[in-house]
Short mmCIF file of C-alpha atoms in Angstrom, two decimals:
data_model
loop_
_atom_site.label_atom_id
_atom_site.label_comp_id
_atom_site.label_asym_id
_atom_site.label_seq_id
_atom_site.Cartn_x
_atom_site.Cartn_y
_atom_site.Cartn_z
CA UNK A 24 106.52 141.24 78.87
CA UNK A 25 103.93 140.29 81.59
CA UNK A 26 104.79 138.37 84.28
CA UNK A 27 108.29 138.37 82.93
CA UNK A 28 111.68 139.92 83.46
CA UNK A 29 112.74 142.79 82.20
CA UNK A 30 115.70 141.92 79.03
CA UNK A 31 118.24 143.67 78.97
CA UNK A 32 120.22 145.08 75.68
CA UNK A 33 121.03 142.02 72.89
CA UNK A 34 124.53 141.78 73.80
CA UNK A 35 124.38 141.50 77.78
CA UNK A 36 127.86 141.77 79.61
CA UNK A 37 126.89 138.98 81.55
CA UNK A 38 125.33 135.54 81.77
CA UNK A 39 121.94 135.60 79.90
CA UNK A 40 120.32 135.06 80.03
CA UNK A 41 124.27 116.21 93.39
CA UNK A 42 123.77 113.32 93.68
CA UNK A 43 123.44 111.53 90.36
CA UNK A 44 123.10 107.69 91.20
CA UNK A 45 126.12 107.10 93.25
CA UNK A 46 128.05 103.96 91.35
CA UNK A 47 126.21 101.12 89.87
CA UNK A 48 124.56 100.09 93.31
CA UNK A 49 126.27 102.43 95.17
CA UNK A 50 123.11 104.22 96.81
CA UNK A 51 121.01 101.64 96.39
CA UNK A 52 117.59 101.47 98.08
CA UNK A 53 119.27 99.92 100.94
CA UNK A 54 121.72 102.29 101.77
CA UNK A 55 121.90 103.96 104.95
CA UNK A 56 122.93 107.58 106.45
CA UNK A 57 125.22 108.61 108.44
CA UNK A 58 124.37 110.35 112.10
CA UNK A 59 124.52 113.89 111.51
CA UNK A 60 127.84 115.71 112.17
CA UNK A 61 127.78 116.97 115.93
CA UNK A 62 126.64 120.95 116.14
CA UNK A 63 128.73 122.87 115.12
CA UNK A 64 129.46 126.97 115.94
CA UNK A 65 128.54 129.29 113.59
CA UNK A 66 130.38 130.22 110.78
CA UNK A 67 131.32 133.77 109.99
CA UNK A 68 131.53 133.90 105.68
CA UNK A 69 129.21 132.83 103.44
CA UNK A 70 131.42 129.91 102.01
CA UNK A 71 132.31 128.37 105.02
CA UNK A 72 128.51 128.45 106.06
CA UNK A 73 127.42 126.95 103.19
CA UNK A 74 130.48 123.93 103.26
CA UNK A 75 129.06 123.05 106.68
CA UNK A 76 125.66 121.17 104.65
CA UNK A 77 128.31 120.37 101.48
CA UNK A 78 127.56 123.32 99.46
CA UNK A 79 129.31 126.42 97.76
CA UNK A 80 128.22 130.04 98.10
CA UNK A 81 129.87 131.48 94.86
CA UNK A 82 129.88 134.70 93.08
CA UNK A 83 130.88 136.18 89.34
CA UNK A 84 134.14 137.25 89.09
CA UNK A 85 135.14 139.99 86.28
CA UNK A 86 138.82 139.83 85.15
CA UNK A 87 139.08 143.22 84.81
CA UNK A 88 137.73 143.94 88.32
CA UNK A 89 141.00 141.59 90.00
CA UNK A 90 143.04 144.72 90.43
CA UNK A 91 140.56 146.15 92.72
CA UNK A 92 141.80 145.48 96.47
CA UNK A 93 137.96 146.03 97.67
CA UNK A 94 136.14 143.68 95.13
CA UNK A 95 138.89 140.83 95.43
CA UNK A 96 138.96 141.09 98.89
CA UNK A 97 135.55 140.84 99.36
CA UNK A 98 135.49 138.05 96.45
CA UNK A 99 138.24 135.79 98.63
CA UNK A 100 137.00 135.98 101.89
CA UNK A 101 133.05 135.24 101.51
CA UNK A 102 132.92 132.93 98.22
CA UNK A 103 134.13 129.33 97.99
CA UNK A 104 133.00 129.52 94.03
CA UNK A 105 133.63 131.41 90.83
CA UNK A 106 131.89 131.72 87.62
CA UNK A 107 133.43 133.98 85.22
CA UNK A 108 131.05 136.62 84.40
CA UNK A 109 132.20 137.11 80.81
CA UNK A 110 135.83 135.60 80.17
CA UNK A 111 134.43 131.55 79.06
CA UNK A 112 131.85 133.20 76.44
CA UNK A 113 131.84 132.45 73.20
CA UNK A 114 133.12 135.97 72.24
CA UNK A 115 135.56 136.04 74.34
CA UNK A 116 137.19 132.50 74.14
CA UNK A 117 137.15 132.30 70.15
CA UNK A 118 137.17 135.49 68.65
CA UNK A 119 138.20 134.37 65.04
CA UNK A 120 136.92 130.22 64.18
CA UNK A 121 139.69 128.03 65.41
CA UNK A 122 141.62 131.04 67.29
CA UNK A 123 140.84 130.11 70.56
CA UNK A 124 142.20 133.22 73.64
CA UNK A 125 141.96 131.74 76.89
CA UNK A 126 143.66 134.95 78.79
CA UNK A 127 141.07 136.78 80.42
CA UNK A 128 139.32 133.16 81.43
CA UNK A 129 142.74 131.88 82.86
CA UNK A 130 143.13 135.21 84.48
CA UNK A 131 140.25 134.25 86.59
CA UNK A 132 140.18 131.01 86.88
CA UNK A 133 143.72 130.85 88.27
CA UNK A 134 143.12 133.83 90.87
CA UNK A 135 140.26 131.27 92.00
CA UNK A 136 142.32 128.29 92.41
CA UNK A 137 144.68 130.42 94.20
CA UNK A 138 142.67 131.16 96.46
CA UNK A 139 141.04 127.74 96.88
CA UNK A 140 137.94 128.12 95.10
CA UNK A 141 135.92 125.93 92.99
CA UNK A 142 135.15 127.07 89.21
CA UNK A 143 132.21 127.11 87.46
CA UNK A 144 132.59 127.43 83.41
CA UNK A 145 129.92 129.56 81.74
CA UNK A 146 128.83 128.86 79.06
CA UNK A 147 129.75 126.94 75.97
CA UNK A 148 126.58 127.29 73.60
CA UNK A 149 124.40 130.52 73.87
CA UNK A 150 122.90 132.34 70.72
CA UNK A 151 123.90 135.79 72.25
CA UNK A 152 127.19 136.88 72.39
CA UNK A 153 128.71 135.27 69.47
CA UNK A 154 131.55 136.65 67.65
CA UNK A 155 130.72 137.66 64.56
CA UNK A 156 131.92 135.08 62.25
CA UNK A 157 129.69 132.78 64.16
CA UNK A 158 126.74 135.23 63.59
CA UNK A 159 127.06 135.03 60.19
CA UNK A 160 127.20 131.12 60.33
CA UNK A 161 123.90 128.85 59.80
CA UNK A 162 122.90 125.32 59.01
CA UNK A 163 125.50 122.46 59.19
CA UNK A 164 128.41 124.41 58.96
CA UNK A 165 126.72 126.39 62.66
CA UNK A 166 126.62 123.29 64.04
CA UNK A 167 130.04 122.02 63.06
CA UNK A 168 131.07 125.63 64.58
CA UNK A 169 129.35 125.05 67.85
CA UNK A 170 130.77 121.28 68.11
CA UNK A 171 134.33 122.63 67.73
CA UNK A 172 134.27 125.54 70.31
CA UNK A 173 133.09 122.77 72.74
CA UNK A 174 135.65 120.78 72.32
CA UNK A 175 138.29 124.00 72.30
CA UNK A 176 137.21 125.46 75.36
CA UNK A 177 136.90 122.01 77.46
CA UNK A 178 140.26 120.25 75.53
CA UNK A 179 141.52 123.90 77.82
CA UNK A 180 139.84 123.24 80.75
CA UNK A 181 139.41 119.91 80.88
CA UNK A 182 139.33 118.02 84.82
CA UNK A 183 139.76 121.78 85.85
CA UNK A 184 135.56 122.78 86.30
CA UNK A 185 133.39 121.80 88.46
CA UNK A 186 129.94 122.76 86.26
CA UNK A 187 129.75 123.89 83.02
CA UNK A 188 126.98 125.66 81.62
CA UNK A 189 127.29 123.43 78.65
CA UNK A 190 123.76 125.33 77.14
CA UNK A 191 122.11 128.93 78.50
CA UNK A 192 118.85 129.98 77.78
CA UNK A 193 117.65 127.59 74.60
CA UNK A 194 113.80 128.38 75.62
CA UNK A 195 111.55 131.58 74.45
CA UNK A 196 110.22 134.04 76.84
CA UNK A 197 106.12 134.19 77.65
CA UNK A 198 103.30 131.61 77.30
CA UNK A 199 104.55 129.35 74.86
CA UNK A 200 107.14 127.04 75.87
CA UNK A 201 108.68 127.33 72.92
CA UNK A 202 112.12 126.83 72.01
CA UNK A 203 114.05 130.54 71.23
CA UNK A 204 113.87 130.94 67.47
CA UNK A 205 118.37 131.77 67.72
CA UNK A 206 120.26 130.48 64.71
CA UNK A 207 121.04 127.39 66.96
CA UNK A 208 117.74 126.00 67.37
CA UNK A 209 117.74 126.76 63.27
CA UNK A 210 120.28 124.56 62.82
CA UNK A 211 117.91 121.28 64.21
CA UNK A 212 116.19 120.33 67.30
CA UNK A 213 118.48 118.01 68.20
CA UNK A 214 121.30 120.53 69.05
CA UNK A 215 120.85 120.94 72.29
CA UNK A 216 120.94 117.09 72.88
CA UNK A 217 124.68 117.15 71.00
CA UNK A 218 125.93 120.22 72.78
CA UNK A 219 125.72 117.60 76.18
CA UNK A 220 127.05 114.75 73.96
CA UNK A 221 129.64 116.48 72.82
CA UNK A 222 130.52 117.97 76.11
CA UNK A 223 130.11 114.65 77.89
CA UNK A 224 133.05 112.99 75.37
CA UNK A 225 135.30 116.11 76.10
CA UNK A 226 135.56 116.35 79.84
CA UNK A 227 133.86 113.50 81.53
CA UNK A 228 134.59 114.72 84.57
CA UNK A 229 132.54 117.89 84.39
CA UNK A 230 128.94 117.80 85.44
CA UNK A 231 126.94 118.92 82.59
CA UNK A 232 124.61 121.92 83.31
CA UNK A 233 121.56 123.49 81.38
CA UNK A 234 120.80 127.22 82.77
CA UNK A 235 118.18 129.67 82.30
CA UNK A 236 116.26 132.36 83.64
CA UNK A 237 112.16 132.91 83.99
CA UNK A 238 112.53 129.40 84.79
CA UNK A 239 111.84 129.60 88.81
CA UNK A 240 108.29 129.36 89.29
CA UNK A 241 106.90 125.85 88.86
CA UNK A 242 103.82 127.15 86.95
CA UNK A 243 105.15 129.04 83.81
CA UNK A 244 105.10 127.71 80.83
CA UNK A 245 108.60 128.16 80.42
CA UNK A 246 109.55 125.88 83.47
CA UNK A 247 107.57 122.81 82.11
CA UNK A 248 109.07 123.22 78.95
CA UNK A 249 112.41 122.82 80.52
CA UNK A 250 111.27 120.29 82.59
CA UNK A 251 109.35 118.37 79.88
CA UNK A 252 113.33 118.28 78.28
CA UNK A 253 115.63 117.16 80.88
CA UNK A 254 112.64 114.62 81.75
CA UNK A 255 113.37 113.41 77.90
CA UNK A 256 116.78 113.63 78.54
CA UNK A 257 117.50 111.66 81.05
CA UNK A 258 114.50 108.87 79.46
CA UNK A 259 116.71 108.66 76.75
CA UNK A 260 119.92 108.71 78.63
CA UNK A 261 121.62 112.07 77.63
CA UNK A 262 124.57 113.64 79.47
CA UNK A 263 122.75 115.60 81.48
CA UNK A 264 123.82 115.76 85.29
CA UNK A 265 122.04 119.53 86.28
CA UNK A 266 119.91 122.51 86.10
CA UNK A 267 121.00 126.15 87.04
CA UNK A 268 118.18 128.29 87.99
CA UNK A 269 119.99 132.19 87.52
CA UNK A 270 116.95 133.31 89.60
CA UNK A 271 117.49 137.32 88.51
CA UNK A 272 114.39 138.16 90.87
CA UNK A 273 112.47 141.50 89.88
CA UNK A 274 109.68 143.12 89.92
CA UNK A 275 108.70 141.81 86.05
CA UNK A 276 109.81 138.03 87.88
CA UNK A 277 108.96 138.02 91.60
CA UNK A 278 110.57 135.44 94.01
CA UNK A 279 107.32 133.07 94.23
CA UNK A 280 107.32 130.58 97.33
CA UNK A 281 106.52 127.75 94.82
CA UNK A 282 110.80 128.18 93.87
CA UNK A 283 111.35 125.19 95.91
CA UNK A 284 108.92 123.04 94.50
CA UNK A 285 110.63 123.36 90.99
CA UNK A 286 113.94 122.80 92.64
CA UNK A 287 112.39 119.58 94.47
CA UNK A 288 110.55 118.42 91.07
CA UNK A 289 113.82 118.63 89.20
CA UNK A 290 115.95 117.23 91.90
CA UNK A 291 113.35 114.21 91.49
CA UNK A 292 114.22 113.54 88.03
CA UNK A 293 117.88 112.62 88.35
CA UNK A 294 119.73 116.02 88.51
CA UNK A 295 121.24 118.36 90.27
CA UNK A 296 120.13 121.94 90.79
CA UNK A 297 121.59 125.37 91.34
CA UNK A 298 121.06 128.70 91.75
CA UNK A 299 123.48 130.26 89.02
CA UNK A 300 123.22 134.03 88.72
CA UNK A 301 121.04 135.23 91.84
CA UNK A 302 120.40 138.64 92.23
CA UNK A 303 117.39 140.56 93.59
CA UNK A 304 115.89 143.38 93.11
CA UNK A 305 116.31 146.18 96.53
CA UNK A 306 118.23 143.07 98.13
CA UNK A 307 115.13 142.36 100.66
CA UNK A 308 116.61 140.39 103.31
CA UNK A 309 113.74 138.23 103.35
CA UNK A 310 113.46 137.03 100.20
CA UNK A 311 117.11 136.69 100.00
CA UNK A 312 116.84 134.51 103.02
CA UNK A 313 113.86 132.35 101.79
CA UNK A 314 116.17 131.77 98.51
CA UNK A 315 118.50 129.94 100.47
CA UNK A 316 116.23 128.29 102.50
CA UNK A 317 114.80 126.26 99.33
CA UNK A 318 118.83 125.60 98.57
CA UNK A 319 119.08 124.13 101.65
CA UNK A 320 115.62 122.15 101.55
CA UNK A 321 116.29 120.46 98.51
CA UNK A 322 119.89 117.84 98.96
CA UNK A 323 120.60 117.71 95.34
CA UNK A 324 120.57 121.99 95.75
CA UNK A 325 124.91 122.28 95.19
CA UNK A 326 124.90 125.91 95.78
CA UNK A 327 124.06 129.20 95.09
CA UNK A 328 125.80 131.66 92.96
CA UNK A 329 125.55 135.09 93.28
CA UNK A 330 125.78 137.45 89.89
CA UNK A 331 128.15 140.09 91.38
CA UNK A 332 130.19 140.96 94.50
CA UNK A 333 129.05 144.90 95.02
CA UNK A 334 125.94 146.77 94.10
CA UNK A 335 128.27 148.26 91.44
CA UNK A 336 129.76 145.22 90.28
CA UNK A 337 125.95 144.05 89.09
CA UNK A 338 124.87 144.04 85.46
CA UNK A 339 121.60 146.09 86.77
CA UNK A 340 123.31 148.59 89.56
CA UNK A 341 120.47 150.82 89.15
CA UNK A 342 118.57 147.75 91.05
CA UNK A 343 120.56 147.81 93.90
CA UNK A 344 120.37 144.09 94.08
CA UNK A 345 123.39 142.59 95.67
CA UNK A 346 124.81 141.21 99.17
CA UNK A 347 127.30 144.18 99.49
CA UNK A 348 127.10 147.95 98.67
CA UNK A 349 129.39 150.39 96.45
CA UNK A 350 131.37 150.54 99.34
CA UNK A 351 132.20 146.81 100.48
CA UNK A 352 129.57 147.20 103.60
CA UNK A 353 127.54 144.84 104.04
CA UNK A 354 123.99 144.78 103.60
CA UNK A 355 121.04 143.68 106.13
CA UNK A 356 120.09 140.84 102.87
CA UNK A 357 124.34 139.52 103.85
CA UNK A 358 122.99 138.50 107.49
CA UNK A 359 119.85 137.17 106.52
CA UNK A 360 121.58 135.01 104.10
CA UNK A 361 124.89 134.06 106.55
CA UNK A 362 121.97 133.24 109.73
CA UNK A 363 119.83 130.81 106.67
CA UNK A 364 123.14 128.84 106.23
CA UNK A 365 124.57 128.62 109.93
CA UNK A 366 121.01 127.45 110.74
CA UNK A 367 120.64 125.05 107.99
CA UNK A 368 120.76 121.47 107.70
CA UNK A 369 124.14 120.27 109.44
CA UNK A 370 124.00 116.69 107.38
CA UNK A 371 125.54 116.69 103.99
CA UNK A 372 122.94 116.32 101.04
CA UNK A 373 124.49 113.12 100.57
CA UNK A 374 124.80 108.87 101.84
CA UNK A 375 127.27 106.72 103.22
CA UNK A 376 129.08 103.32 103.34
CA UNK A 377 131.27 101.20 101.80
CA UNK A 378 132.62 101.38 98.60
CA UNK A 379 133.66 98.05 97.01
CA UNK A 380 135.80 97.16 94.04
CA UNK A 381 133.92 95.41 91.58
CA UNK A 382 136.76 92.64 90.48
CA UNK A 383 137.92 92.41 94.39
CA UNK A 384 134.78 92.12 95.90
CA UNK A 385 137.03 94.11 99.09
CA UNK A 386 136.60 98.02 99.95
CA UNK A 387 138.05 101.31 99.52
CA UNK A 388 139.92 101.50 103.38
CA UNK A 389 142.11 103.96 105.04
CA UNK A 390 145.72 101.49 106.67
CA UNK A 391 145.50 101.27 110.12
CA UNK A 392 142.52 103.60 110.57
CA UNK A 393 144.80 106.61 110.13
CA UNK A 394 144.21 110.25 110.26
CA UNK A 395 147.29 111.24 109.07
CA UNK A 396 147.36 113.31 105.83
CA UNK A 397 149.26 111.69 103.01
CA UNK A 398 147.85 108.10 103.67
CA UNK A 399 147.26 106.36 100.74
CA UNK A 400 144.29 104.24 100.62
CA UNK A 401 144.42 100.18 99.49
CA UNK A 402 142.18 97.57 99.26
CA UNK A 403 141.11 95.49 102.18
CA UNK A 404 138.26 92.83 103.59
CA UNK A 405 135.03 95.28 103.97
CA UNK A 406 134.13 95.65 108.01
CA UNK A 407 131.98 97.97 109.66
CA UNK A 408 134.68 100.34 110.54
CA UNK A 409 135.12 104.36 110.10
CA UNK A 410 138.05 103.83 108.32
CA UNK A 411 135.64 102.33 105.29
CA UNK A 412 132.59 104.34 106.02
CA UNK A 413 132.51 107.01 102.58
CA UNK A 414 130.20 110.17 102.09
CA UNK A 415 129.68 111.32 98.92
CA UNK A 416 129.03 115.72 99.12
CA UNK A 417 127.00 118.24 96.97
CA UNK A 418 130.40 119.47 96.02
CA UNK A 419 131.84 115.70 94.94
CA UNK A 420 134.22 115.59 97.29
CA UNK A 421 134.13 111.76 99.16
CA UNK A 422 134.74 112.36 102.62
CA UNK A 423 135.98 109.73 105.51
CA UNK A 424 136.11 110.38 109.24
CA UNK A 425 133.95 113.21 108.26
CA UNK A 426 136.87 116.25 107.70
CA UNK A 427 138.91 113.71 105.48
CA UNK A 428 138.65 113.69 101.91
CA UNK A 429 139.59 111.42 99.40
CA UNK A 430 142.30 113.15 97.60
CA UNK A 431 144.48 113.18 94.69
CA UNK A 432 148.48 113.79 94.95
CA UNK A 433 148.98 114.26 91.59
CA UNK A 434 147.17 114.45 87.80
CA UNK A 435 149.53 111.58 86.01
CA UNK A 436 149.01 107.76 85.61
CA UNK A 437 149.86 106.31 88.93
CA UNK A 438 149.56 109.10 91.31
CA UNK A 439 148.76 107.92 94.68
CA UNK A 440 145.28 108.52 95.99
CA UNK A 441 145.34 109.75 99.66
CA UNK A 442 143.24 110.88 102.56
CA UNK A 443 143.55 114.13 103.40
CA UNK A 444 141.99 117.18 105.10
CA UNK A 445 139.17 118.77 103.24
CA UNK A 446 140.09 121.98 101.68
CA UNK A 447 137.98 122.53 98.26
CA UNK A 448 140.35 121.74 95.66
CA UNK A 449 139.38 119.94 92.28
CA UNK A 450 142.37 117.06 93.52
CA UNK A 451 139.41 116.02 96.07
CA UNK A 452 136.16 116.70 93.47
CA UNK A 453 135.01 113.59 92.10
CA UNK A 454 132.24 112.54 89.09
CA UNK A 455 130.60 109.32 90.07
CA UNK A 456 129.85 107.49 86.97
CA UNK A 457 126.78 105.07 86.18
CA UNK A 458 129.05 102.77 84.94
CA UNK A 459 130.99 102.51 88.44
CA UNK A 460 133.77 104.43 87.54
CA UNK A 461 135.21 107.23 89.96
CA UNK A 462 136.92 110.14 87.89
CA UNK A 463 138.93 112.63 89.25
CA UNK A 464 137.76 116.30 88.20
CA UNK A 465 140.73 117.86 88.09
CA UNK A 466 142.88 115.34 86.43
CA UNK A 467 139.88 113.27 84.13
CA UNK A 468 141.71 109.78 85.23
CA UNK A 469 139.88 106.91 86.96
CA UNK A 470 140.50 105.56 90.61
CA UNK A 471 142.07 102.35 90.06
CA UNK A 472 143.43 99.46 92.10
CA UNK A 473 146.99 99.21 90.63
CA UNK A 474 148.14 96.75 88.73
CA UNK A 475 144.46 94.71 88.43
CA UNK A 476 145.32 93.69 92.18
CA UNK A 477 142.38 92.23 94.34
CA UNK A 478 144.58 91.37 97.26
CA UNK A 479 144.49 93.13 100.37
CA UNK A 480 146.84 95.73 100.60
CA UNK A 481 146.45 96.44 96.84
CA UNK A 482 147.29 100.60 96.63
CA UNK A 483 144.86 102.34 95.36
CA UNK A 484 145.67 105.28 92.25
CA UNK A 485 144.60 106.95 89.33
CA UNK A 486 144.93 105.91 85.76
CA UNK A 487 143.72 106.22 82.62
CA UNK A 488 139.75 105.01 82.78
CA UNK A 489 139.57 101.52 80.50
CA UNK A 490 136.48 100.17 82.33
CA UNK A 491 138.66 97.27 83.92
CA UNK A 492 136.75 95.82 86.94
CA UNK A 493 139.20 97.42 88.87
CA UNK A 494 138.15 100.57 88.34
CA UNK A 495 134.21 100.02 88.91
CA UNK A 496 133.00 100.40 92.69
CA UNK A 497 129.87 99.63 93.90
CA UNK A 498 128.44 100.43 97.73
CA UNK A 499 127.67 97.86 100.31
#
């Protein structure tokens, strides 16, 4: 395989392999930053590290593994984000066409929203690990087959993920930059363009992610390809909103310094980027450090992911390639990584200021200037104070007085949108739209200024998005 990675087996029990514009104007050319956040003392876990810069230090969780004491302790005290490792695959989620299971996928997404975490869904269109009836599938029929587990498995989870690897690993391996010859790609070249579509119509709250692997250094053929498509993409104005980068370092695919170039030459067309699935090879503290480094480097970088909690827990144990051993020590590779983030940037990869409601021409504002949780917003005349000053994170949440976030109380029409303090949850994760709109992750509505007021003092809510003026926002 050259300069490759190693494969492993067809069937692989395990993932095979932000800042879009803010609002229409929103972070304009003239928008300005924020001072950075004062300094700040060191944090102790790898998810609260990473939250200091607005970004998520995640692992794969395994449903079977939740009964282990070790793992989940481990799991709930370092990560801020889950990706199921095999419980959102295709296999797993619709066994038999139109039988959809979602009970080893709830199992872990609700043990990470129990435990405050963010969820990333992997993935929704893959050629391996099919069920067999989808196997056995081709042409039209494929395709109709692909469009409906889509829809199944985001109708489930819809305003409940944060990413979704919507499609995994669509390009061939070596020189080429070929597509993968899978029974997907045989169905047309266009499906990879209607797997976002479709995705983008089911959830429109989920950013939309396309993840692969040999994909890290900017050179390979394989990279350009993929870069050569999301460039098309966006051209043409397909859902596309990100890139994960697994980034399974290994002796066949060495860490190469030029990692943070691709991330920067992605970043600049429009996208986010993340590492998805990162393990390496003898966990060299090092390279696990410079890894994070480019993360940090890059301000559209949301996060890294790590494939695995314990050396044991990886799909390649024998590689020894994880942040903690067998045992639940930790390794020399944990520091490294733990002293990258507390030294990392301190500002948010993100900008600031006013956000102002299209039909009132007044801004998104905090009563009174008040701290207190449970204040609900309202319209009012835009000023220069804190109270209206808004930054927008890597992990979507819209932040005020810096530890305040813009938060939902509830998922219905109507529920009162509040400040409150920053925690994680997908009540204060929000998509910003090109069209203006501001949609709610975890419930899918649209902040709204009730009842089509433009008055000061109108409250501000969510409701069902109907691309009224008063629910498009632009930035002063």
């Amino acid at each position: 395989m050259g300069s490759y990675a190693l494969r492993g087996p067809t069937v692989r029990r395990k993932i095979r392999g932000l800042l879009p514009a803010l609002l229409v104007g929103v972070l304009g050319a003239t928008a300005t930053l924020v001072a950075p956040p004062a300094a700040h003392a060191a944090e102790s876990t790898l998810g609260a590290a990473a939250a200091q810069s607005g970004r998520y230090f995640g692992t794969a969780i395994a449903s079977g593994r939740l009964s282990d004491p070790t793992y989940t302790g481990i799991a709930n005290r370092e990560f801020n984000s889950v990706t199921a490792e095999n419980e959102m695959k295709i296999d797993a989620t619709e066994p038999q066409r139109g039988q959809f299971n979602f009970t080893a996928g709830d199992r872990v997404y609700n043990w990470a929203v129990q435990n405050g975490k963010q969820v990333r869904g992997h993935t929704l269109a893959w050629h391996s690990q099919q069920p067999g009836w989808m196997q056995n599938l081709s042409g039209s029929t494929l395709r109709q087959a692909m469009i409906d587990h889509i829809n199944g498995v985001m109708r489930h989870y819809k305003g409940k993920i944060a990413q979704w690897d919507v499609v995994n690993e669509a390009f061939a391996d070596g020189s080429t930059g070929a597509r993968r010859d899978s029974n997907l790609q045989r169905t047309g070249n266009d499906w990879i363009e209607v797997a976002f579509r479709t995705a983008r119509a089911a959830d429109p709250a989920a950013k939309l992610c396309y993840n692969d692997y040999n994909v890290e250094n900017w050179t390979w053929a394989k990279t350009q390809a993929m870069y050569a498509m999301v460039r098309d993409f966006k051209q043409r104005g397909v859902p596309i909103d990100c890139v994960g980068f697994q980034s399974h370092f290994n002796s066949g695919s060495p860490y190469h310094s030029n990692f943070r170039t691709t991330l920067q030459n992605f970043a600049a067309l429009g996208v986010d980027v993340a590492i998805t699935e990162l393990d390496i090879q003898g966990a060299p503290a090092s390279t696990y450090a410079a890894v994070t480094n480019d993360c940090l480097a890059v301000p559209r970088c949301l996060g890294i992911t790590v494939w695995g909690v314990r050396d044991g827990d990886s799909w390649r144990p024998e590689h020894t390639p994880l942040l903690f051993n067998n045992d639940g020590s930790k390794k020399p590779a944990y520091t490294a990584v733990l002293n990258a983030l507390n030294g990392g940037s301190t500002t948010p990869p993100a900008e600031s200021g006013q956000i102002k409601g299209v039909a009132s021409g007044r801004c998104l504002d905090v009563p009174g200037t008040s701290t207190t949780d449970g204040t609900q917003l309202h319209l009012w005349d835009c000023h220069s104070g804190t109270n209206q000053q808004w930054t927008y994170t890597a992990a979507g949440e819209l932040r005020v007085y810096g530890n305040k976030c813009l938060d939902a109380a509830g998922t219905a029409n109507g529920a009162k949108v509040q400040i409150y303090g920053c925690w994680g949850g997908d009540n204060q994760k929000w998509r910003l739209g090109s069209d203006g709109t501001i949609v709610g992750v975890q419930s899918g509505l649209c902040l709204d200024a009730a009842a089509s007021g433009t008055a000061n003092g109108t409250l501000i809510q969510l409701y069902s998005c109907s691309n009224g003026g008063n629910q498009r926002w632009t930035r002063t």
